[in-house]
Amino acid sequence: MMSCTICDLVKDKHGMLFEDEHLAIVLAQKPAVPGHVLLVPKQHAAILEQIPDFVIGKLFDKANKVSIAVFETLGAEGTNIIVNNGIAAGQTANHCIVNVLPRRQNDGLDFAWQPKQLSEEEMSTVELTLKEEAKGIGAFEKEKAKPKEIPAKKAEEIKEAKDDINYLLKQLERLP
Amino acid sequence: MVEEQHASPDEQGQQQCIFCHIASGRVASKKVYEDDKVVAVLDINPANPGHVLIVPKEHYVIMPQIPEDILQHIGMVAKGVSHAQLRALKVQGTNLFVANGVAAGQRAQHFMMHVIPRREGDQIGFAIPEKTMSAADMKKAQQVLKKALAKSLGLNAPDAPESHEEEQVPHEEAKKEPEKKKEVAPKKEAPAKKPGKGANLDEIARLLGG
């Protein structure tokens, strides 16, 4: 397997701000602006589509918390949340990253695009093909619940219930 | 700065918000996906053909106002939309993009996530510049952000999040429905922070409402 700079970063805890079982939040080593933060899944995933749904949910929830943190401490006037998914989309690491960029007026960053003019027909064609494929969205993968100890009291209840059944069975045996 | 007498700025914004009308179906749009929490529509000014906007049905101006479960849902739907674009449009990549606040390029007064299909050499500028910071500055940034993040994650709060028990107790499942009502609760914005330190989220939201 190829070595991954992001996996290494997480392992070394370099610039680590927070980590849990599923994700890590680290400072960008080559920040676009001061306070540029990366959120990454701990399980290596090259692109978005390889990350389990519930981990993506957590990544965006945490991206919001990072965003709130930079609003409050760095005096940012805005934030961008960006995922560059695939080389054609500008992805440079081989590990999927959610970027949080603190923004200020005239900070030199510009993620605006030139809108394209599509004909009504082109729009409708795209709508139909996408809609068809989007039918697969839903039934999101949830985090598996961890096995739980059955409390002692409950175990006793179950045992009692079993005894009840045994009692009934014994009664049955007494039938002539 | 003008005080609204009857409707709060939030309510007023909602009545005039084009994306609220799109979400409710009062304004026509090209919907590619819809569920009880979000609608995904084609952007009428697309960066590329198939550019999708994921819009929460509730009115939120900026991301910090959105409840956790809705935001998680938006992320999961974005993954689905991205996957659909890769397959249906035969593109080689996608960008997920959120602009929070005017300074970040936000123009609408309703939060949304862009999912943009990408092809090699299509000249759309999502390349994120890479700069170097001194080790001392990095260390400082780490200290400040670590502390602030712990606060916004509520790590110091005494009541830790409860574990879910649905898996173990089947009877609880029937009770899950009423939870939906709770989701609407966090709509009220947090009280304004004291001026001076840090940016005011209300102010950031208000700039968009004007």
mmCIF file of N, CA and C in Angstrom, chain A residues 101-172:
data_model
loop_
_atom_site.group_PDB
_atom_site.id
_atom_site.type_symbol
_atom_site.label_atom_id
_atom_site.label_comp_id
_atom_site.label_asym_id
_atom_site.label_seq_id
_atom_site.Cartn_x
_atom_site.Cartn_y
_atom_site.Cartn_z
ATOM 1 N N LEU A 101 -11.783 26.846 5.883
ATOM 2 C CA LEU A 101 -10.940 28.018 5.653
ATOM 3 C C LEU A 101 -11.570 29.258 6.274
ATOM 4 N N PRO A 102 -10.906 29.850 7.275
ATOM 5 C CA PRO A 102 -11.402 31.117 7.823
ATOM 6 C C PRO A 102 -11.261 32.200 6.762
ATOM 7 N N ARG A 103 -12.282 33.048 6.620
ATOM 8 C CA ARG A 103 -12.243 34.074 5.573
ATOM 9 C C ARG A 103 -12.428 35.483 6.130
ATOM 10 N N ARG A 104 -11.774 36.428 5.472
ATOM 11 C CA ARG A 104 -11.971 37.850 5.738
ATOM 12 C C ARG A 104 -12.150 38.535 4.409
ATOM 13 N N GLN A 105 -12.757 39.729 4.445
ATOM 14 C CA GLN A 105 -12.873 40.523 3.218
ATOM 15 C C GLN A 105 -11.465 40.762 2.674
ATOM 16 N N ASN A 106 -11.323 40.691 1.349
ATOM 17 C CA ASN A 106 -10.045 40.990 0.684
ATOM 18 C C ASN A 106 -8.864 40.187 1.217
ATOM 19 N N ASP A 107 -9.084 38.906 1.504
ATOM 20 C CA ASP A 107 -7.975 38.084 2.004
ATOM 21 C C ASP A 107 -7.209 37.424 0.865
ATOM 22 N N GLY A 108 -7.595 37.731 -0.369
ATOM 23 C CA GLY A 108 -6.844 37.221 -1.514
ATOM 24 C C GLY A 108 -7.338 35.876 -2.028
ATOM 25 N N LEU A 109 -8.228 35.213 -1.266
ATOM 26 C CA LEU A 109 -8.775 33.945 -1.753
ATOM 27 C C LEU A 109 -10.004 34.241 -2.614
ATOM 28 N N ASP A 110 -10.226 33.419 -3.619
ATOM 29 C CA ASP A 110 -11.399 33.614 -4.462
ATOM 30 C C ASP A 110 -11.845 32.272 -5.033
ATOM 31 N N PHE A 111 -12.997 31.798 -4.546
ATOM 32 C CA PHE A 111 -13.502 30.523 -5.055
ATOM 33 C C PHE A 111 -14.741 30.723 -5.927
ATOM 34 N N ALA A 112 -14.867 31.923 -6.499
ATOM 35 C CA ALA A 112 -16.032 32.188 -7.352
ATOM 36 C C ALA A 112 -15.842 31.514 -8.706
ATOM 37 N N TRP A 113 -16.932 31.262 -9.385
ATOM 38 C CA TRP A 113 -16.853 30.631 -10.705
ATOM 39 C C TRP A 113 -17.692 31.438 -11.692
ATOM 40 N N GLN A 114 -17.360 31.277 -12.974
ATOM 41 C CA GLN A 114 -18.149 31.894 -14.034
ATOM 42 C C GLN A 114 -19.340 30.996 -14.311
ATOM 43 N N PRO A 115 -20.566 31.490 -14.110
ATOM 44 C CA PRO A 115 -21.713 30.632 -14.394
ATOM 45 C C PRO A 115 -21.805 30.299 -15.878
ATOM 46 N N LYS A 116 -22.210 29.064 -16.173
ATOM 47 C CA LYS A 116 -22.380 28.651 -17.571
ATOM 48 C C LYS A 116 -23.843 28.830 -17.957
ATOM 49 N N GLN A 117 -24.066 29.205 -19.185
ATOM 50 C CA GLN A 117 -25.438 29.319 -19.679
ATOM 51 C C GLN A 117 -25.813 28.021 -20.378
ATOM 52 N N LEU A 118 -26.800 27.307 -19.814
ATOM 53 C CA LEU A 118 -27.262 26.075 -20.446
ATOM 54 C C LEU A 118 -28.654 26.310 -21.013
ATOM 55 N N SER A 119 -28.947 25.649 -22.118
ATOM 56 C CA SER A 119 -30.289 25.761 -22.681
ATOM 57 C C SER A 119 -31.254 24.986 -21.800
ATOM 58 N N GLU A 120 -32.537 25.287 -21.928
ATOM 59 C CA GLU A 120 -33.587 24.593 -21.170
ATOM 60 C C GLU A 120 -33.486 23.085 -21.417
ATOM 61 N N GLU A 121 -33.181 22.737 -22.662
ATOM 62 C CA GLU A 121 -33.096 21.329 -23.031
ATOM 63 C C GLU A 121 -31.929 20.640 -22.301
ATOM 64 N N GLU A 122 -30.772 21.332 -22.293
ATOM 65 C CA GLU A 122 -29.601 20.765 -21.607
ATOM 66 C C GLU A 122 -29.890 20.583 -20.111
ATOM 67 N N MET A 123 -30.543 21.595 -19.507
ATOM 68 C CA MET A 123 -30.870 21.516 -18.087
ATOM 69 C C MET A 123 -31.791 20.325 -17.810
ATOM 70 N N SER A 124 -32.783 20.147 -18.681
ATOM 71 C CA SER A 124 -33.744 19.058 -18.478
ATOM 72 C C SER A 124 -33.079 17.692 -18.623
ATOM 73 N N THR A 125 -32.166 17.580 -19.578
ATOM 74 C CA THR A 125 -31.466 16.307 -19.771
ATOM 75 C C THR A 125 -30.653 15.964 -18.525
ATOM 76 N N VAL A 126 -29.911 16.958 -18.026
ATOM 77 C CA VAL A 126 -29.102 16.741 -16.828
ATOM 78 C C VAL A 126 -30.007 16.379 -15.644
ATOM 79 N N GLU A 127 -31.126 17.097 -15.534
ATOM 80 C CA GLU A 127 -32.053 16.841 -14.430
ATOM 81 C C GLU A 127 -32.507 15.379 -14.441
ATOM 82 N N LEU A 128 -32.905 14.909 -15.633
ATOM 83 C CA LEU A 128 -33.426 13.552 -15.731
ATOM 84 C C LEU A 128 -32.364 12.492 -15.409
ATOM 85 N N THR A 129 -31.168 12.663 -15.977
ATOM 86 C CA THR A 129 -30.132 11.644 -15.749
ATOM 87 C C THR A 129 -29.706 11.630 -14.275
ATOM 88 N N LEU A 130 -29.598 12.819 -13.686
ATOM 89 C CA LEU A 130 -29.177 12.883 -12.288
ATOM 90 C C LEU A 130 -30.260 12.337 -11.359
ATOM 91 N N LYS A 131 -31.494 12.692 -11.661
ATOM 92 C CA LYS A 131 -32.619 12.267 -10.838
ATOM 93 C C LYS A 131 -32.677 10.743 -10.794
ATOM 94 N N GLU A 132 -32.456 10.139 -11.948
ATOM 95 C CA GLU A 132 -32.507 8.680 -12.046
ATOM 96 C C GLU A 132 -31.450 8.058 -11.127
ATOM 97 N N GLU A 133 -30.226 8.610 -11.202
ATOM 98 C CA GLU A 133 -29.117 8.071 -10.410
ATOM 99 C C GLU A 133 -29.302 8.399 -8.930
ATOM 100 N N ALA A 134 -29.938 9.543 -8.640
ATOM 101 C CA ALA A 134 -30.111 9.980 -7.251
ATOM 102 C C ALA A 134 -31.158 9.161 -6.521
ATOM 103 N N LYS A 135 -31.877 8.311 -7.247
ATOM 104 C CA LYS A 135 -32.874 7.441 -6.595
ATOM 105 C C LYS A 135 -32.208 6.532 -5.579
ATOM 106 N N GLY A 136 -30.913 6.288 -5.789
ATOM 107 C CA GLY A 136 -30.180 5.409 -4.879
ATOM 108 C C GLY A 136 -29.837 6.066 -3.543
ATOM 109 N N ILE A 137 -30.081 7.381 -3.426
ATOM 110 C CA ILE A 137 -29.725 8.067 -2.181
ATOM 111 C C ILE A 137 -30.753 7.731 -1.102
ATOM 112 N N GLY A 138 -30.258 7.526 0.094
ATOM 113 C CA GLY A 138 -31.142 7.192 1.210
ATOM 114 C C GLY A 138 -30.637 5.949 1.888
ATOM 115 N N ALA A 139 -31.371 5.469 2.885
ATOM 116 C CA ALA A 139 -30.948 4.297 3.670
ATOM 117 C C ALA A 139 -29.486 4.434 4.058
ATOM 118 N N PHE A 140 -29.197 5.555 4.708
ATOM 119 C CA PHE A 140 -27.808 5.857 5.040
ATOM 120 C C PHE A 140 -27.252 4.879 6.072
ATOM 121 N N GLU A 141 -25.997 4.556 5.858
ATOM 122 C CA GLU A 141 -25.309 3.613 6.732
ATOM 123 C C GLU A 141 -25.100 4.230 8.111
ATOM 124 N N LYS A 142 -25.615 3.552 9.141
ATOM 125 C CA LYS A 142 -25.484 4.089 10.500
ATOM 126 C C LYS A 142 -24.310 3.443 11.209
ATOM 127 N N GLU A 143 -23.893 4.126 12.274
ATOM 128 C CA GLU A 143 -22.832 3.562 13.095
ATOM 129 C C GLU A 143 -23.401 2.348 13.818
ATOM 130 N N LYS A 144 -22.611 1.267 13.833
ATOM 131 C CA LYS A 144 -23.077 0.058 14.523
ATOM 132 C C LYS A 144 -23.059 0.305 16.023
ATOM 133 N N ALA A 145 -24.138 -0.094 16.689
ATOM 134 C CA ALA A 145 -24.191 0.074 18.143
ATOM 135 C C ALA A 145 -23.183 -0.859 18.782
ATOM 136 N N LYS A 146 -22.537 -0.385 19.816
ATOM 137 C CA LYS A 146 -21.555 -1.233 20.493
ATOM 138 C C LYS A 146 -22.280 -2.265 21.342
ATOM 139 N N PRO A 147 -21.706 -3.473 21.443
ATOM 140 C CA PRO A 147 -22.346 -4.478 22.299
ATOM 141 C C PRO A 147 -22.449 -3.946 23.720
ATOM 142 N N LYS A 148 -23.582 -4.218 24.345
ATOM 143 C CA LYS A 148 -23.785 -3.648 25.678
ATOM 144 C C LYS A 148 -23.963 -4.743 26.706
ATOM 145 N N GLU A 149 -23.428 -4.487 27.891
ATOM 146 C CA GLU A 149 -23.590 -5.426 29.001
ATOM 147 C C GLU A 149 -25.055 -5.399 29.411
ATOM 148 N N ILE A 150 -25.621 -6.551 29.634
ATOM 149 C CA ILE A 150 -26.983 -6.573 30.158
ATOM 150 C C ILE A 150 -26.887 -6.332 31.665
ATOM 151 N N PRO A 151 -27.602 -5.336 32.177
ATOM 152 C CA PRO A 151 -27.518 -5.064 33.611
ATOM 153 C C PRO A 151 -27.942 -6.295 34.425
ATOM 154 N N ALA A 152 -27.304 -6.460 35.581
ATOM 155 C CA ALA A 152 -27.525 -7.647 36.403
ATOM 156 C C ALA A 152 -29.005 -7.874 36.691
ATOM 157 N N LYS A 153 -29.716 -6.790 36.956
ATOM 158 C CA LYS A 153 -31.121 -6.915 37.326
ATOM 159 C C LYS A 153 -31.924 -7.530 36.182
ATOM 160 N N LYS A 154 -31.614 -7.038 34.962
ATOM 161 C CA LYS A 154 -32.326 -7.546 33.798
ATOM 162 C C LYS A 154 -32.060 -9.027 33.618
ATOM 163 N N ALA A 155 -30.804 -9.431 33.823
ATOM 164 C CA ALA A 155 -30.445 -10.836 33.670
ATOM 165 C C ALA A 155 -31.283 -11.701 34.607
ATOM 166 N N GLU A 156 -31.493 -11.199 35.813
ATOM 167 C CA GLU A 156 -32.302 -11.944 36.780
ATOM 168 C C GLU A 156 -33.726 -12.102 36.293
ATOM 169 N N GLU A 157 -34.255 -10.980 35.734
ATOM 170 C CA GLU A 157 -35.633 -11.014 35.223
ATOM 171 C C GLU A 157 -35.773 -12.072 34.153
ATOM 172 N N ILE A 158 -34.747 -12.116 33.271
ATOM 173 C CA ILE A 158 -34.795 -13.093 32.183
ATOM 174 C C ILE A 158 -34.808 -14.497 32.765
ATOM 175 N N LYS A 159 -33.986 -14.694 33.818
ATOM 176 C CA LYS A 159 -33.908 -16.005 34.447
ATOM 177 C C LYS A 159 -35.253 -16.385 35.052
ATOM 178 N N GLU A 160 -35.877 -15.396 35.701
ATOM 179 C CA GLU A 160 -37.190 -15.639 36.298
ATOM 180 C C GLU A 160 -38.186 -16.034 35.230
ATOM 181 N N ALA A 161 -38.138 -15.300 34.122
ATOM 182 C CA ALA A 161 -39.059 -15.585 33.034
ATOM 183 C C ALA A 161 -38.864 -17.016 32.554
ATOM 184 N N LYS A 162 -37.619 -17.432 32.489
ATOM 185 C CA LYS A 162 -37.315 -18.795 32.059
ATOM 186 C C LYS A 162 -37.903 -19.808 33.043
ATOM 187 N N ASP A 163 -37.740 -19.482 34.344
ATOM 188 C CA ASP A 163 -38.285 -20.369 35.364
ATOM 189 C C ASP A 163 -39.786 -20.515 35.203
ATOM 190 N N ASP A 164 -40.429 -19.398 34.844
ATOM 191 C CA ASP A 164 -41.870 -19.432 34.617
ATOM 192 C C ASP A 164 -42.211 -20.463 33.559
ATOM 193 N N ILE A 165 -41.460 -20.399 32.480
ATOM 194 C CA ILE A 165 -41.730 -21.318 31.371
ATOM 195 C C ILE A 165 -41.515 -22.759 31.834
ATOM 196 N N ASN A 166 -40.410 -22.987 32.590
ATOM 197 C CA ASN A 166 -40.128 -24.329 33.093
ATOM 198 C C ASN A 166 -41.265 -24.828 33.975
ATOM 199 N N TYR A 167 -41.794 -23.902 34.780
ATOM 200 C CA TYR A 167 -42.887 -24.252 35.674
ATOM 201 C C TYR A 167 -44.084 -24.732 34.868
ATOM 202 N N LEU A 168 -44.379 -23.980 33.772
ATOM 203 C CA LEU A 168 -45.509 -24.361 32.932
ATOM 204 C C LEU A 168 -45.275 -25.716 32.277
ATOM 205 N N LEU A 169 -44.000 -25.910 31.880
ATOM 206 C CA LEU A 169 -43.680 -27.197 31.245
ATOM 207 C C LEU A 169 -43.885 -28.342 32.224
ATOM 208 N N LYS A 170 -43.470 -28.087 33.462
ATOM 209 C CA LYS A 170 -43.625 -29.117 34.490
ATOM 210 C C LYS A 170 -45.103 -29.432 34.706
ATOM 211 N N GLN A 171 -45.904 -28.339 34.668
ATOM 212 C CA GLN A 171 -47.347 -28.526 34.827
ATOM 213 C C GLN A 171 -47.876 -29.429 33.719
ATOM 214 N N LEU A 172 -47.319 -29.192 32.508
ATOM 215 C CA LEU A 172 -47.768 -29.985 31.364
ATOM 216 C C LEU A 172 -47.483 -31.467 31.584
#
